[in-house]
mmCIF file of C-alpha atoms and ligand atoms in Angstrom:
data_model
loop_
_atom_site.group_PDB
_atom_site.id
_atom_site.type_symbol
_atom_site.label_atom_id
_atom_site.label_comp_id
_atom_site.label_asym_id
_atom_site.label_seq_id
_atom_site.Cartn_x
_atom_site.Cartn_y
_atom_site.Cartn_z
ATOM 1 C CA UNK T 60 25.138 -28.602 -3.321
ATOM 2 C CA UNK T 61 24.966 -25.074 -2.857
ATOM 3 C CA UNK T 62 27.084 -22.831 -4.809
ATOM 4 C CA UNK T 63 30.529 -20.549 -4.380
ATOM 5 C CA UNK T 64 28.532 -17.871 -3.061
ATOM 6 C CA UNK T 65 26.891 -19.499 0.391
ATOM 7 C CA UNK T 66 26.288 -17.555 3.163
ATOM 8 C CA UNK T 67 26.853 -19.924 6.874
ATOM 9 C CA UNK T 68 23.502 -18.570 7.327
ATOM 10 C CA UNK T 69 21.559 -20.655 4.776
ATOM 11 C CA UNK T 70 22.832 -23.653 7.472
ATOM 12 C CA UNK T 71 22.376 -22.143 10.618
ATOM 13 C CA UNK T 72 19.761 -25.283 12.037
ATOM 14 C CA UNK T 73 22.871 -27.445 12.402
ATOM 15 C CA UNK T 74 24.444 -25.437 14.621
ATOM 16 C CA UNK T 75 24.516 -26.712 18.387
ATOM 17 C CA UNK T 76 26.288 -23.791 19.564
ATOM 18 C CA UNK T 77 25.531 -19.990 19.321
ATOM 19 C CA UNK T 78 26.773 -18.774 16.059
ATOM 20 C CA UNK T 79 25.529 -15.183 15.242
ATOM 21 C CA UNK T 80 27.877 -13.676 12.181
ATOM 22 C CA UNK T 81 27.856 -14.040 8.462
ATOM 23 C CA UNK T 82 29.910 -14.911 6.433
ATOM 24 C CA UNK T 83 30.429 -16.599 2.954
ATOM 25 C CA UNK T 84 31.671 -20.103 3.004
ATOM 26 C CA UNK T 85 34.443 -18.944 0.051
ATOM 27 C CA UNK T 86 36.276 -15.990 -0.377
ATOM 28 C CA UNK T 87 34.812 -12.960 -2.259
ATOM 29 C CA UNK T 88 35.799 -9.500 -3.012
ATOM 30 C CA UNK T 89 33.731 -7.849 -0.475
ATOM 31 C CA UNK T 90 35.776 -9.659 1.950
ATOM 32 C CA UNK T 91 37.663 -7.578 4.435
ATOM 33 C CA UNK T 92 40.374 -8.366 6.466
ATOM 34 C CA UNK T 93 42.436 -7.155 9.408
ATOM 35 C CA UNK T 94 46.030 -6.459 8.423
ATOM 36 C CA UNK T 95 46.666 -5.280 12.215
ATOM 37 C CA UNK T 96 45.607 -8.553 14.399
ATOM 38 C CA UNK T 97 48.182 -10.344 15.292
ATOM 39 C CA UNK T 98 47.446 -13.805 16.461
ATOM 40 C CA UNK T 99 49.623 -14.663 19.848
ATOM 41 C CA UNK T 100 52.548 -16.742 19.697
ATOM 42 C CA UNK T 101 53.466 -18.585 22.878
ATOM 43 C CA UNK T 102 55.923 -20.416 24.333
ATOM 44 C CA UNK T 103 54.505 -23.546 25.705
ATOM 45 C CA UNK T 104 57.487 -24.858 27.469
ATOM 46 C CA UNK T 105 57.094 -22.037 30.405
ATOM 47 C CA UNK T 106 53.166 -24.021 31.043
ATOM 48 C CA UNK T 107 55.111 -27.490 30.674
ATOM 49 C CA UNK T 108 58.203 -27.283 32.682
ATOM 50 C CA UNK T 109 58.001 -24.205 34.123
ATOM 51 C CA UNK T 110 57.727 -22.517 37.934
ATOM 52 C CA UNK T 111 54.598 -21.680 39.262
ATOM 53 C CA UNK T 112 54.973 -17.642 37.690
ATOM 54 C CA UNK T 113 55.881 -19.019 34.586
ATOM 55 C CA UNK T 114 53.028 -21.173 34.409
ATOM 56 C CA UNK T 115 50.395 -18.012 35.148
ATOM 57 C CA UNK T 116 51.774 -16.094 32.953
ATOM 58 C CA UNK T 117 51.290 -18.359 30.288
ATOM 59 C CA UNK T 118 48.057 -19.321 31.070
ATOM 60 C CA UNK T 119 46.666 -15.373 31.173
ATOM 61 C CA UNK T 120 48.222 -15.069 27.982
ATOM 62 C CA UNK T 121 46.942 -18.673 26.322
ATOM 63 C CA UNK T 122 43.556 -17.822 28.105
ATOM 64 C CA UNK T 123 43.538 -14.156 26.431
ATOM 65 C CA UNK T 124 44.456 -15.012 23.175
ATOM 66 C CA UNK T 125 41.537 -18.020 23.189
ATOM 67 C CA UNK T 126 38.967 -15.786 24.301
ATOM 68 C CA UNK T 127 39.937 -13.083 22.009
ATOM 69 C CA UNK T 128 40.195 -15.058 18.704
ATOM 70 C CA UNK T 129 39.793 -18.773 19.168
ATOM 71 C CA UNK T 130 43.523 -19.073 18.214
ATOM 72 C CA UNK T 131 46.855 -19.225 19.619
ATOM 73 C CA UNK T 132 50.005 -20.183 18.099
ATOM 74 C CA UNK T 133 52.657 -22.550 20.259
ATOM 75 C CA UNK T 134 56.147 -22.603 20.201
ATOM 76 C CA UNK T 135 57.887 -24.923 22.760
ATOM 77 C CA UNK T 136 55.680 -27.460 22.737
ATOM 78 C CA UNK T 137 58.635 -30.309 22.930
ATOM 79 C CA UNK T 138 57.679 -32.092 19.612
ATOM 80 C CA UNK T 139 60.495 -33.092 17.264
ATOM 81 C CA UNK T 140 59.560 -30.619 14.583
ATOM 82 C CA UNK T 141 61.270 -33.336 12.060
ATOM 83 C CA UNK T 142 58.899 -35.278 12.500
ATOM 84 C CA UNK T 143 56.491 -32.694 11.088
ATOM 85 C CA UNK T 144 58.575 -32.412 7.810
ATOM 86 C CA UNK T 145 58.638 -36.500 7.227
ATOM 87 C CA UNK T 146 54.724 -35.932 7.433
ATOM 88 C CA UNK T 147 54.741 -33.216 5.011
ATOM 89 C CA UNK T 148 56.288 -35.865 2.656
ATOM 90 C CA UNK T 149 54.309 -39.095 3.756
ATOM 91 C CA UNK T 150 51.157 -36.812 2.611
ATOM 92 C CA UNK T 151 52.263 -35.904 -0.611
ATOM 93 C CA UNK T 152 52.961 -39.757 -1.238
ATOM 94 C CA UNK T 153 49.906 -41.007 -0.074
ATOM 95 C CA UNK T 154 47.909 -38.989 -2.318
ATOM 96 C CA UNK T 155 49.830 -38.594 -5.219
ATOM 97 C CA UNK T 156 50.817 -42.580 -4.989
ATOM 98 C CA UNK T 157 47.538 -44.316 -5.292
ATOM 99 C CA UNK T 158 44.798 -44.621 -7.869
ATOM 100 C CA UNK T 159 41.852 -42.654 -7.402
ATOM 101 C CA UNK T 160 40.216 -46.179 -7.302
ATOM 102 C CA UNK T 161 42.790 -47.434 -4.420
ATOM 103 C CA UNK T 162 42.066 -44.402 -2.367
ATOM 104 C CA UNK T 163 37.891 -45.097 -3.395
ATOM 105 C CA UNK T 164 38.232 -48.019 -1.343
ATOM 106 C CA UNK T 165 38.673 -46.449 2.018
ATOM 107 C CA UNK T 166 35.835 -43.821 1.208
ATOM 108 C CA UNK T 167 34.906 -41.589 4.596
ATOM 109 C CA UNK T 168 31.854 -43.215 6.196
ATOM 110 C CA UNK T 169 31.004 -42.854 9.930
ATOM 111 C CA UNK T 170 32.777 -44.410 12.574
ATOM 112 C CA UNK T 171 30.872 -43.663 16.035
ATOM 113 C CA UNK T 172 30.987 -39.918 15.538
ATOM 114 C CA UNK T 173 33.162 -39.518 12.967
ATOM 115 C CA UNK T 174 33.340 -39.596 9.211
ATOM 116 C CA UNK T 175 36.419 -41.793 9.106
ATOM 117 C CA UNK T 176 38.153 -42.658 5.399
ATOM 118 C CA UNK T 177 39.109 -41.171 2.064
ATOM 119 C CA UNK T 178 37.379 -37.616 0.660
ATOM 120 C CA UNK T 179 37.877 -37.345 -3.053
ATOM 121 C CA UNK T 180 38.064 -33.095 -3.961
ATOM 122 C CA UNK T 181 35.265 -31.015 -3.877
ATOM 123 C CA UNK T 182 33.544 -34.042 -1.787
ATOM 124 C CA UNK T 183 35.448 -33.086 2.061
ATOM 125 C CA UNK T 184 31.491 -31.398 2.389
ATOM 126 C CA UNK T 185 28.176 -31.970 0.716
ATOM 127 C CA UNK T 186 27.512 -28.387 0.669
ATOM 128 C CA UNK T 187 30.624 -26.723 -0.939
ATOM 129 C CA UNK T 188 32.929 -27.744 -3.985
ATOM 130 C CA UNK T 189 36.576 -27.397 -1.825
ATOM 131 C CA UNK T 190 39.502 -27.711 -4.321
ATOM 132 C CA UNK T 191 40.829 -30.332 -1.404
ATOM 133 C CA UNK T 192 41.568 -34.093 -0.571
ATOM 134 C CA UNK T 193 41.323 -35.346 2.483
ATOM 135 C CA UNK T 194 41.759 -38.642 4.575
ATOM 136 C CA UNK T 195 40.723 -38.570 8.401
ATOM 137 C CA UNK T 196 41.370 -41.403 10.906
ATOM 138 C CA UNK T 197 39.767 -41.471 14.526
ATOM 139 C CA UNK T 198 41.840 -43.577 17.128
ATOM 140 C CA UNK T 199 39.365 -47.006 16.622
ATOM 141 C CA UNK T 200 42.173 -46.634 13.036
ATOM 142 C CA UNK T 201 45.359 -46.687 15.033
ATOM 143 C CA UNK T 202 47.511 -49.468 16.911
ATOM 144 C CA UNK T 203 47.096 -47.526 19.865
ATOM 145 C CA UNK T 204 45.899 -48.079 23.865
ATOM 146 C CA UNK T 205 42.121 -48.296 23.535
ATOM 147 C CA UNK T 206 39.063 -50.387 24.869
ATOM 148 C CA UNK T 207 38.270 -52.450 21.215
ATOM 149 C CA UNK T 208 34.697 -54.440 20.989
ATOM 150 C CA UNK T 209 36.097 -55.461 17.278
ATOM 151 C CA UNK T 210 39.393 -57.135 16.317
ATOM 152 C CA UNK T 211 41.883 -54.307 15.042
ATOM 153 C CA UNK T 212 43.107 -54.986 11.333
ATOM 154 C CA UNK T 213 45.345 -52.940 9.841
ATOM 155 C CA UNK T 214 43.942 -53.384 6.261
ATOM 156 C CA UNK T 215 40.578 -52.285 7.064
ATOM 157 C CA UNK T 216 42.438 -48.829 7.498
ATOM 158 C CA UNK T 217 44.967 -48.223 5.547
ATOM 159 C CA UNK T 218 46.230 -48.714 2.152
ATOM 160 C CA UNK T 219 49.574 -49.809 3.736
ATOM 161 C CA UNK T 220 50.851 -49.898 7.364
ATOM 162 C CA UNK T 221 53.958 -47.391 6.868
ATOM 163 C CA UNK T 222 51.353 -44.804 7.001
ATOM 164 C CA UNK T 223 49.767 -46.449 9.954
ATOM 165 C CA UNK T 224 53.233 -46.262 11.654
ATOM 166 C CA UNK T 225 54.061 -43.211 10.856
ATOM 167 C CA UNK T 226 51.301 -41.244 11.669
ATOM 168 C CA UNK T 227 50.349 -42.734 14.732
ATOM 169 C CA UNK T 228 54.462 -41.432 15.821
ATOM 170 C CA UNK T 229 52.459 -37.980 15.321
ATOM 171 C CA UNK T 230 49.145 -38.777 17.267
ATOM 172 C CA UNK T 231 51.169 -40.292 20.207
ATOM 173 C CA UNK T 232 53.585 -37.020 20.143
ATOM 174 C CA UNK T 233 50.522 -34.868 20.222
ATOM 175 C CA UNK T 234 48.105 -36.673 22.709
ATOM 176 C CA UNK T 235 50.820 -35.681 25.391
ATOM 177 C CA UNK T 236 49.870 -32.105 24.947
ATOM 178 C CA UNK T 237 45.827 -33.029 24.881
ATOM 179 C CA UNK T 238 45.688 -32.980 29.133
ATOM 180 C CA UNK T 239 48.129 -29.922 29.491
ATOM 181 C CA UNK T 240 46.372 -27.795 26.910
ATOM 182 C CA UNK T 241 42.765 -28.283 27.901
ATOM 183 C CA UNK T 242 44.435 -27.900 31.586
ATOM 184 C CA UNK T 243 45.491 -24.590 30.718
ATOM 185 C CA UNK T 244 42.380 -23.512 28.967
ATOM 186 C CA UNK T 245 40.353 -24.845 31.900
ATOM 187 C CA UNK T 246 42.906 -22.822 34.432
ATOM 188 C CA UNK T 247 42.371 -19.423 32.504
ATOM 189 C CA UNK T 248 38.840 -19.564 33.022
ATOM 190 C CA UNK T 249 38.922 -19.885 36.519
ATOM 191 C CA UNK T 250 37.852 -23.153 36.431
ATOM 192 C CA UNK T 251 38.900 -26.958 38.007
ATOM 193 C CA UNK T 252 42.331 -27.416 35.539
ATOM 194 C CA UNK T 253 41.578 -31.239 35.848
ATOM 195 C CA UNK T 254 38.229 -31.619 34.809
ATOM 196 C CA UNK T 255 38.477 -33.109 31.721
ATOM 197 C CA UNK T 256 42.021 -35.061 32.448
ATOM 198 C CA UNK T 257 40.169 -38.483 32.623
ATOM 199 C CA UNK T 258 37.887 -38.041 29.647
ATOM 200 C CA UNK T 259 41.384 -37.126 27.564
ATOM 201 C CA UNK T 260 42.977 -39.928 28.569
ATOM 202 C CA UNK T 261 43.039 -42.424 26.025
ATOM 203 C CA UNK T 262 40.253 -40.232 24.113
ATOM 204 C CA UNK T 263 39.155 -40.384 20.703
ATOM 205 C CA UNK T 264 40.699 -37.716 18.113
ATOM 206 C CA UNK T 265 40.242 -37.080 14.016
ATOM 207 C CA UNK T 266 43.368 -36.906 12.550
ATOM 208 C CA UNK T 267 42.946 -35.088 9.204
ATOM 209 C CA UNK T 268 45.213 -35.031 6.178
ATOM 210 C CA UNK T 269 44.110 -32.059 3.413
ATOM 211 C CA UNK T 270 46.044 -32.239 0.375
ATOM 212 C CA UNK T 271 45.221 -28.951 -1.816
ATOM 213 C CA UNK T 272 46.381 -29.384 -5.036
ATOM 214 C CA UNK T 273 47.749 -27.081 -7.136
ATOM 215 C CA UNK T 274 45.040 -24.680 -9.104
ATOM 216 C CA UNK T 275 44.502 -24.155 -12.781
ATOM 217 C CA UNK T 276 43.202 -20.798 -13.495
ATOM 218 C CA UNK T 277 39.866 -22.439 -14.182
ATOM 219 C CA UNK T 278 40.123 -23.685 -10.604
ATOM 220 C CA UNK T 279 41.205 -20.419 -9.285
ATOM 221 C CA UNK T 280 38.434 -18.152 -11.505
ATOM 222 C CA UNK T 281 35.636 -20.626 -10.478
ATOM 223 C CA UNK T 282 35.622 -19.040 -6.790
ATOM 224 C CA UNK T 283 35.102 -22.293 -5.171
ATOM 225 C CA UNK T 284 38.450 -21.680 -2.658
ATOM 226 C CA UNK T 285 40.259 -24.332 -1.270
ATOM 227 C CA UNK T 286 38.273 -25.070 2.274
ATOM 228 C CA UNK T 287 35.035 -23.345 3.172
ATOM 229 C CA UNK T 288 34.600 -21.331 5.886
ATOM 230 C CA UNK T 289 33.615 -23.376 9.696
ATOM 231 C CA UNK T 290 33.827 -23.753 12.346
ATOM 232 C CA UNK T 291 35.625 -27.017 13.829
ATOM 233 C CA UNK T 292 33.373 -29.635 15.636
ATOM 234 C CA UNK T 293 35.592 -30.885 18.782
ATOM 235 C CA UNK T 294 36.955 -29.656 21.795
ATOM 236 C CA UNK T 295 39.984 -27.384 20.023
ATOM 237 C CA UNK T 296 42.585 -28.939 17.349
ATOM 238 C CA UNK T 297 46.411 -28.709 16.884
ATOM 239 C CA UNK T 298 47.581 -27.660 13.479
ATOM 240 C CA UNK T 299 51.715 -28.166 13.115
ATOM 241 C CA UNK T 300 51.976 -24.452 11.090
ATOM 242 C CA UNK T 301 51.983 -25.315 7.400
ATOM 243 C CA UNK T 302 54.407 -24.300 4.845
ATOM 244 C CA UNK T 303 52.508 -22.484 2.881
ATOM 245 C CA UNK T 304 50.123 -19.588 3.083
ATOM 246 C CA UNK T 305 46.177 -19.648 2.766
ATOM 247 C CA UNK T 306 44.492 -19.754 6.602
ATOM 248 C CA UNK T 307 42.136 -17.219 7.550
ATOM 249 C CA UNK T 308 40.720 -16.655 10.536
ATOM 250 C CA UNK T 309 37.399 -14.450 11.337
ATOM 251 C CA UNK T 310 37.970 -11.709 13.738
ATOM 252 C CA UNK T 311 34.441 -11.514 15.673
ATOM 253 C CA UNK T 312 34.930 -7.991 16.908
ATOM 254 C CA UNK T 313 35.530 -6.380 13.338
ATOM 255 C CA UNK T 314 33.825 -9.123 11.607
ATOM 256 C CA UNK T 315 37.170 -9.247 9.021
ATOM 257 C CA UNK T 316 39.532 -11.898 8.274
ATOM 258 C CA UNK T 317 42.897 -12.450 9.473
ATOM 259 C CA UNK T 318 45.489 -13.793 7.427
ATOM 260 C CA UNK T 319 47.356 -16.382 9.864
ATOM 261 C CA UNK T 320 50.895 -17.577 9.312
ATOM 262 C CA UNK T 321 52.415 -19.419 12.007
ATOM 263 C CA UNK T 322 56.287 -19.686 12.218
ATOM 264 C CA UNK T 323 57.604 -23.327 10.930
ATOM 265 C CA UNK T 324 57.643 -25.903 13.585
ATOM 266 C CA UNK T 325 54.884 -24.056 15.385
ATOM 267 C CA UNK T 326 51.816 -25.667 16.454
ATOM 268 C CA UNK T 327 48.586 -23.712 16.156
ATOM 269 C CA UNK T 328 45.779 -24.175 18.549
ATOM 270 C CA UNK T 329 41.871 -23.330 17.823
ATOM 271 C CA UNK T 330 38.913 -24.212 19.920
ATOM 272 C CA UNK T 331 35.796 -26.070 18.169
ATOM 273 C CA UNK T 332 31.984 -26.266 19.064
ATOM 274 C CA UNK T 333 32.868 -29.132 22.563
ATOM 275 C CA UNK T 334 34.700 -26.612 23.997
ATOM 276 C CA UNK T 335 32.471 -23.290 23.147
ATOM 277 C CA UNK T 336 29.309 -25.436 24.636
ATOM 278 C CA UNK T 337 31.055 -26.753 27.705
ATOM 279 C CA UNK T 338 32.302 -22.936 28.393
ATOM 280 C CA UNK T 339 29.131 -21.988 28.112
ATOM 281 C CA UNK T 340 30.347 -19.405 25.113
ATOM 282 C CA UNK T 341 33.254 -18.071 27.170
ATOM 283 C CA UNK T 342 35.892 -19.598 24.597
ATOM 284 C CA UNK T 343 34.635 -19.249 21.075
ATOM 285 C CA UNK T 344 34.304 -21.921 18.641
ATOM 286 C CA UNK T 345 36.271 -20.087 15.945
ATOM 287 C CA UNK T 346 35.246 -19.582 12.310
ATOM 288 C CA UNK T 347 38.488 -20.223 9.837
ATOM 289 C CA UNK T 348 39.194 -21.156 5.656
ATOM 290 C CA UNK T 349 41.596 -21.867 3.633
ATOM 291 C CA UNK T 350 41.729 -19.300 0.895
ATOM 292 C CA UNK T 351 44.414 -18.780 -2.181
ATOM 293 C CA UNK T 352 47.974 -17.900 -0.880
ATOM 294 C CA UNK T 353 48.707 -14.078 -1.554
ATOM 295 C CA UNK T 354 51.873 -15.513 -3.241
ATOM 296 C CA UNK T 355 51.081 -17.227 -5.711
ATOM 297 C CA UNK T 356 51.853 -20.692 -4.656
ATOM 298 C CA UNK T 357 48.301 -22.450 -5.086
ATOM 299 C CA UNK T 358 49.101 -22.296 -8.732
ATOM 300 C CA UNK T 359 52.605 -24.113 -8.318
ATOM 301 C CA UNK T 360 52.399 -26.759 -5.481
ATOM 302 C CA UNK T 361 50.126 -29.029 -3.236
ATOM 303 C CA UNK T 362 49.663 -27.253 0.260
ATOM 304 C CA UNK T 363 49.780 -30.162 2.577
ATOM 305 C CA UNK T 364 48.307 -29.857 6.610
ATOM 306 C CA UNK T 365 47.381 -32.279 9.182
ATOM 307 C CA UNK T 366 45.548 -31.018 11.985
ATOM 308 C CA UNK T 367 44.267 -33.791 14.756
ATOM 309 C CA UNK T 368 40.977 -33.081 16.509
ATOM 310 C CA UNK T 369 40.304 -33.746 19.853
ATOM 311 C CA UNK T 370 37.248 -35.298 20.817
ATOM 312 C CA UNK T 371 35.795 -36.972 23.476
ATOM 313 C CA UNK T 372 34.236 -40.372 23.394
ATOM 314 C CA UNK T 373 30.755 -40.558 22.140
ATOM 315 C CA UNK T 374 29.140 -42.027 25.353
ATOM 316 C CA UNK T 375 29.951 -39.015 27.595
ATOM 317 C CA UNK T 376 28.380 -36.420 27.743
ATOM 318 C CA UNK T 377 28.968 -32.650 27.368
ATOM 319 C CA UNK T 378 27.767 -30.240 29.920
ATOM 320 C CA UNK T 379 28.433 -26.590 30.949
ATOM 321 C CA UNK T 380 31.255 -26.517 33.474
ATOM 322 C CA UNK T 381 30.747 -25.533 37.354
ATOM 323 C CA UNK T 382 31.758 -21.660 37.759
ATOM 324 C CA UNK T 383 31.227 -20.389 34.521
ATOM 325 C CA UNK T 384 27.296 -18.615 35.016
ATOM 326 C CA UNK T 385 24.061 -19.780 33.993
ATOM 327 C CA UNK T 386 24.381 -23.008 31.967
ATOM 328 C CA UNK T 387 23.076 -21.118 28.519
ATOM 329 C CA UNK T 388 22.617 -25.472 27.148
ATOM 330 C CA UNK T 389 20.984 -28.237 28.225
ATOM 331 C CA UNK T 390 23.771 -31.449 28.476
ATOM 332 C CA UNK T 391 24.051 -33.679 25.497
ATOM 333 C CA UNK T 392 25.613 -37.087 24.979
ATOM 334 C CA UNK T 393 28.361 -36.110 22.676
ATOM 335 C CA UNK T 394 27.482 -38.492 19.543
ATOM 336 C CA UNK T 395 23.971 -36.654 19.587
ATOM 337 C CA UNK T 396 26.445 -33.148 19.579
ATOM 338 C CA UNK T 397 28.707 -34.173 17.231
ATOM 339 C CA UNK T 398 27.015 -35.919 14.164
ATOM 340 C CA UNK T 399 23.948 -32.970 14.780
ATOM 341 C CA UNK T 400 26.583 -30.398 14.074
ATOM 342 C CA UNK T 401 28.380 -32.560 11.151
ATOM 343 C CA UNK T 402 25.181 -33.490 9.217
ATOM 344 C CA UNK T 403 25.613 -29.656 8.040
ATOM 345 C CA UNK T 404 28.658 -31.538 6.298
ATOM 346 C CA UNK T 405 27.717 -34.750 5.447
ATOM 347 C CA UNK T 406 23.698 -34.423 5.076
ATOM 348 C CA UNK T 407 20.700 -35.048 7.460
ATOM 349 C CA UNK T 408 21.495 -38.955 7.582
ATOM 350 C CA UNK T 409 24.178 -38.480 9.605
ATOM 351 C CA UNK T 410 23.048 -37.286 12.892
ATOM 352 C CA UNK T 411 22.679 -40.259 15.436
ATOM 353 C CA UNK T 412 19.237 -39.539 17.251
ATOM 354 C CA UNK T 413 20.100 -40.709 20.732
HETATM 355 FE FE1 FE2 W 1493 39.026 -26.507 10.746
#
């Protein structure tokens, strides 16, 4: 494992996208950061349900913002924002309920592309101690619409179906906003806004709990941070604005940091490596971290997030779209994308060669 001080340099063969800043995986003094960026906030009910004005204007603002940052922060987005607080609390009693050994059992090990299951702390990457937990599910783990080649049990997924139920109230609520989103990215670029509405239909996702406990000083003096620095893998991700502080965001035009916190009941939006390659670069694949909180509060309680990932089924393939310039990359079948870029994460084993 390499230590607290790793640059995203020292990994640089993984990447399958054009990544050309440094940075250190966990925080450091040297650090700087922007105090002055301010990430947009949107309102995404005027792309949803509004008139034909309302819907330009949000997509040359959504489509700014992307292009600037990676990031954009969504209000209006027609999701019962309880819904996001009953989460907060099925999280904390997932992980704080169960054994180590009962959470051992579901262990993250690939499920077509990705590494589905249970991530004890400083384990979430083989190449960086992160003072996190984590438990991802990809929609093969859900009750949900899907073409199955295996009979769906519960109990090969979940340590009890409440959870099951529960969260998948959250993945249905979100996959509504999969199609408009990437329709509205798509539209800002100039490009078809339907291209990828079949692909998202039905299409795979990672939802991802992180539970960051709270931080002795040991913890805290060791420098290890709570979640590297990286860049996300899929096509972009929603992230329901946690409670408490600690994202960062890299600013590529003043390589700094920006300290992002997103109004409660707010959904943040990133792009990931699918979408950067299929733009051919126009919409960045966004590096981001969770660092300590300015106030304080990583010493005094869990921080609790669960962004979903979209993806798109590992059989299709990912290719630059029609309008945007010179394709810059060849097409590649998206498992071959995906578990290349991963194996930075989860070691050289894990890329599918196909
Ligand atoms: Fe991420």
């Amino acid at each position: 494992m390499a230590d607290v001080n790793a640059l995203n340099r020292d990994f640089t063969q993984y990447d399958q996208v054009e990544k050309s800043h440094t940075y250190r995986l966990a925080e450091h003094p040297s650090d700087t950061f922007d105090e002055e960026y301010e990430i947009a906030t949107l309102d995404f009910d005027q792309f949803l349900n509004g008139n034909a004005k309302d819907r330009s204007k949000f997509v040359e603002e959504f489509g700014t913002a992307v292009q600037d940052i990676g990031f954009s922060i969504l209000t209006g987005h027609g999701i019962d924002t309880s819904l996001y607080d009953e989460i907060h609390d099925l999280v904390i009693e997932l992980f704080e309920s169960l054994s180590l050994e009962e959470k051992m059992r579901f262990r993250a090990k690939r499920q077509g592309s990705v590494n589905q299951g249970y991530f004890p702390i400083e384990e979430t990457s083989s190449i960086h101690p992160d003072q996190v937990e984590g438990w991802v599910w990809c929609r093969r783990a859900f009750d949900m619409p899907q073409d199955r080649d295996t009979e769906f049990r519960i109990e090969d997924f979940w340590p009890d179906s409440k959870y099951e139920q529960s969260l998948r109230r959250l993945t249905t609520a979100h996959e509504q906003l999969f199609i408009p989103i990437a329709q509205a990215m798509f539209q800002s670029l100039g490009c078809n806004p339907h291209v990828y509405d079949e692909k998202l239909t039905k299409t795979n996702f990672g939802l991802r709990l992180n539970y960051y406990p709270p931080l002795d000083d040991e913890q805290v003096r060791s420098g290890a941070g709570r979640l590297l620095g990286h860049e996300d893998v899929d096509l972009f991700t929603l992230v329901p604005a946690p409670r408490d502080e600690g994202l960062q965001v890299w600013n590529h035009r003043n390589n700094s940091w920006v300290r992002l916190n997103a109004p409660q009941g707010s959904l943040i939006i990133n792009t990931g490596d699918y979408m950067q390659r299929i733009t051919n670069d126009r919409l960045p694949s966004t590096t981001h971290r969770v660092a300590l909180s300015e106030d304080g509060s990583h010493s005094s309680v869990p921080r609790v997030t669960f962004p979903i990932a979209v993806y798109v089924w590992e059989d299709e393939h990912l290719e630059v779209l029609p309008g945007l310039g010179e394709a810059k990359y060849e097409p590649i079948k998206a498992i071959t994308f995906h578990t290349r870029s991963t194996s930075k994460f989860y070691g050289d084993d894990y890329a599918v060669k196909s």
